[in-house]
Amino acid sequence: MGSTGEGLGRRDLIKRSAALGLITVPTMSFLSACASGGDENSTKGPDKAPVTKENPFGVAKGGKLDVVVFKGGFGDDYAKAWEAAFDKKWGTTSSHLGTQEITGKLQTRFNGGNPPDVVDDSGAQKIKLDVLFKSNQLADLTPVLDAPSLDDPAKKVRDTLIAGTVEQGMQGGKFVSLNYVYTVFGLWYSGKLFKEKGWTPPKTWDEFLAVCTKAKEAGIGGLAHQGKYPYYINVVIMDLIAKKGGLEAMKAIDNLEPNAFEGNAAALAAVEAVYEVVEKDLMLPGTNGLTHTESQTAWNQYKAAFIPSGSWLENEQLKQTPDDFDMQFLPMPLLADSKLPFEAIRAGAGEPFIVPEKAANKAGGLEFIRSMLSREWSTLFAQQANSLTVVKDGVDPNVKLRPGTQSAVTALKAAGTNTFNYLYPDWYSEMDTAIQDASNELMAKRIQPKEWIKRAQAAVNKAAQDPNAKNNKRS
């Protein structure tokens, strides 16, 4: 979903991600407006150059390139560096907009048939990818996957990507978004606080509750969460489901099975485990009413032991984090009889970049995406945004990462092949929102775990009526 400053960034990957949408956008009016399209002449772009192996999309020299990126936890300096490199190579003139208001700035442009050429569609105010796909607004990016890699023309771009990247960008069987930032999700804590208090990072849920209890006794909250954005507490719930029930439990949810939640013992155990934190009053007081930045800042002030998030957290909190805080990543602790090991973590591609179908310089947009998947641009991103990309071995080893990001990289190595990632937030944004809403009610003690399960299954059953559902299958 993307990472945020004031939207999720976060990442939906907020994906978030980075994350991932947090706030419902008026999808119906947008859909109907999109479907009407715009003036066909508005899609006429620069004259195309001949297609060659070096120029697989026929980018015209001296054209214009319109780039809009979500300016969240990763900032937008990396995109400015990319644009400068692109303009130098192709003689183009790039225009740049860094914003957190993706829907606000771009909805009218999509409706009018004059969208940008490249968009980082992330944050709380992103335009839902499934909505854009259904209204035929997304260019097929498969040609980028099949183009020669800039680093090794003997290889196709698709062969340079971390496993799962292509799957993460699919809608209805088509590859339409490049999720660029390799993100890990879990809990975070301060190494300094834990050392001072003599706490051991927990590996089981019982150990986690024990640390939260010790924190409460010390006048500190156990778990902080970003209450106004239940996307984050769902990291805890959904990770617990996947680790207890195994990959089958995760796939049942993505594949909209009739027993994805109801009749799934792992799901009920996960929700009951999180509800125990609420019932035992082990949360940061007031956390239900806080935004992500407010709760994260309280955590940076040592007011809580743990907070859930993706690995954009460190960037997002740079200004609020004390120099000696020692931010550390923790895989989700295990419930009893879990099928996956403690080291298993949710990891995958976040921060979706798209090329609109009606982009004026579609060839330039596709070449920009191809360039992002070069070692040069991947290293630029790591330097500017302190994060990994989906390019295998794409970052120069001399690039120094900050402690939190480095701890996430270490955890990723320890996980090995034990990584997992959900696809339903991008495939079914309404279902994602409904499950977030149920979690909001759960954390406020307005519903019990069994009611959460009932609501989550109802959201699955509704999503199963989506005509695209038959194409959104994972094996």
Coordinates of N, CA and C in Angstrom, one line a residue, residues 13 145 157-171 174-183 250-251 254 346-351 373 389-392 417 419-423 426-427 473-475:
L13 N 0.9 -1.7 0.4 CA 1.2 -1.9 0.7 C 0.2 -0.7 0.9
L145 N 7.1 -6.8 -18.5 CA 7.7 -8.0 -17.9 C 8.4 -8.8 -19.0
V157 N 12.6 -8.8 -18.0 CA 12.4 -8.1 -16.8 C 11.8 -9.0 -15.7
R158 N 10.8 -9.8 -16.2 CA 10.1 -10.7 -15.2 C 11.1 -11.6 -14.4
D159 N 12.2 -11.9 -15.1 CA 13.2 -12.9 -14.4 C 14.0 -12.2 -13.4
T160 N 13.9 -10.9 -13.2 CA 14.7 -10.1 -12.3 C 13.9 -9.8 -11.0
L161 N 12.7 -10.2 -10.9 CA 11.8 -9.8 -9.8 C 11.7 -10.9 -8.7
I162 N 11.5 -10.4 -7.5 CA 11.3 -11.3 -6.4 C 10.0 -12.0 -6.6
A163 N 10.0 -13.3 -6.2 CA 8.8 -14.2 -6.4 C 7.5 -13.5 -5.7
G164 N 6.4 -13.6 -6.4 CA 5.2 -13.0 -5.9 C 4.9 -11.6 -6.4
T165 N 5.8 -10.9 -7.0 CA 5.6 -9.5 -7.5 C 4.6 -9.5 -8.6
V166 N 4.7 -10.4 -9.5 CA 3.7 -10.4 -10.6 C 2.3 -10.7 -10.1
E167 N 2.2 -11.8 -9.3 CA 0.9 -12.2 -8.7 C 0.3 -11.0 -8.0
Q168 N 1.1 -10.2 -7.2 CA 0.5 -9.1 -6.4 C 0.0 -8.0 -7.3
G169 N 0.4 -7.9 -8.6 CA -0.1 -6.9 -9.4 C -1.2 -7.3 -10.4
M170 N -1.8 -8.5 -10.2 CA -2.8 -9.0 -11.1 C -4.2 -8.4 -10.7
Q171 N -5.0 -8.2 -11.7 CA -6.4 -7.9 -11.5 C -7.1 -8.7 -12.6
K174 N -5.0 -10.1 -15.3 CA -4.0 -9.3 -16.1 C -3.1 -8.6 -15.1
F175 N -1.8 -8.4 -15.6 CA -0.8 -7.7 -14.8 C -0.9 -6.2 -15.0
V176 N -1.5 -5.4 -14.1 CA -1.8 -4.0 -14.3 C -1.1 -3.1 -13.3
S177 N -0.5 -3.6 -12.3 CA 0.2 -2.7 -11.4 C 1.6 -3.3 -10.9
L178 N 2.6 -2.5 -10.9 CA 3.9 -2.9 -10.4 C 4.0 -2.5 -8.9
N179 N 3.9 -3.4 -8.1 CA 4.1 -3.2 -6.6 C 5.6 -3.2 -6.4
Y180 N 6.1 -2.0 -6.1 CA 7.6 -1.8 -6.2 C 8.4 -2.0 -5.0
V181 N 7.8 -1.7 -3.8 CA 8.6 -1.7 -2.6 C 8.4 -3.1 -1.9
Y182 N 9.5 -3.7 -1.6 CA 9.4 -5.0 -0.9 C 9.2 -4.7 0.6
T183 N 8.1 -5.1 1.1 CA 7.7 -4.7 2.5 C 7.5 -5.9 3.4
M250 N -4.9 -18.8 4.5 CA -4.7 -17.5 3.8 C -5.4 -17.6 2.4
K251 N -5.1 -18.7 1.7 CA -5.6 -18.8 0.3 C -7.1 -18.9 0.3
D254 N -8.3 -15.4 0.3 CA -8.1 -14.7 -1.0 C -9.0 -15.3 -2.1
R346 N 4.7 -12.0 7.0 CA 4.1 -11.5 5.8 C 5.0 -10.5 5.1
A347 N 5.3 -10.8 3.8 CA 6.3 -10.0 3.1 C 5.8 -10.0 1.6
G348 N 6.0 -8.9 1.0 CA 5.6 -8.9 -0.4 C 5.7 -7.5 -1.0
A349 N 5.3 -7.4 -2.2 CA 5.4 -6.2 -3.0 C 4.2 -5.3 -2.6
G350 N 4.6 -4.0 -2.3 CA 3.7 -3.0 -2.0 C 4.0 -1.7 -2.8
E351 N 3.2 -0.7 -2.6 CA 3.3 0.6 -3.4 C 3.1 0.4 -4.9
L373 N 12.9 -0.9 -12.7 CA 13.4 -2.3 -12.4 C 14.8 -2.5 -12.8
T389 N 13.5 -2.9 -2.8 CA 12.6 -3.0 -3.9 C 12.4 -4.4 -4.3
V390 N 11.5 -4.7 -5.3 CA 11.2 -6.0 -5.7 C 12.2 -6.6 -6.7
V391 N 13.3 -5.8 -7.0 CA 14.4 -6.3 -7.9 C 15.3 -7.2 -7.1
K392 N 15.5 -8.4 -7.6 CA 16.4 -9.3 -6.9 C 17.8 -8.8 -6.9
T417 N 12.1 -19.2 2.9 CA 10.9 -19.4 2.0 C 9.6 -19.2 2.8
T419 N 7.5 -17.1 3.8 CA 6.8 -15.8 3.6 C 5.5 -16.0 3.0
F420 N 4.5 -15.1 3.4 CA 3.2 -15.2 2.8 C 2.7 -13.8 2.6
N421 N 1.6 -13.6 1.8 CA 1.0 -12.3 1.6 C -0.4 -12.5 1.1
Y422 N -1.3 -11.6 1.6 CA -2.7 -11.6 1.1 C -2.9 -10.8 -0.1
L423 N -3.8 -11.2 -1.0 CA -4.1 -10.5 -2.2 C -5.5 -9.8 -2.2
D426 N -6.2 -5.8 -2.6 CA -6.2 -5.2 -3.9 C -7.3 -5.7 -4.8
W427 N -7.6 -7.0 -4.6 CA -8.7 -7.6 -5.5 C -10.1 -7.1 -5.1
K473 N -7.8 -16.0 -8.9 CA -7.6 -17.2 -8.2 C -6.1 -17.4 -7.9
R474 N -5.8 -17.9 -6.7 CA -4.4 -18.2 -6.4 C -4.4 -19.7 -6.1
S475 N -3.3 -20.4 -6.5 CA -3.2 -21.8 -6.3 C -2.3 -22.1 -5.1

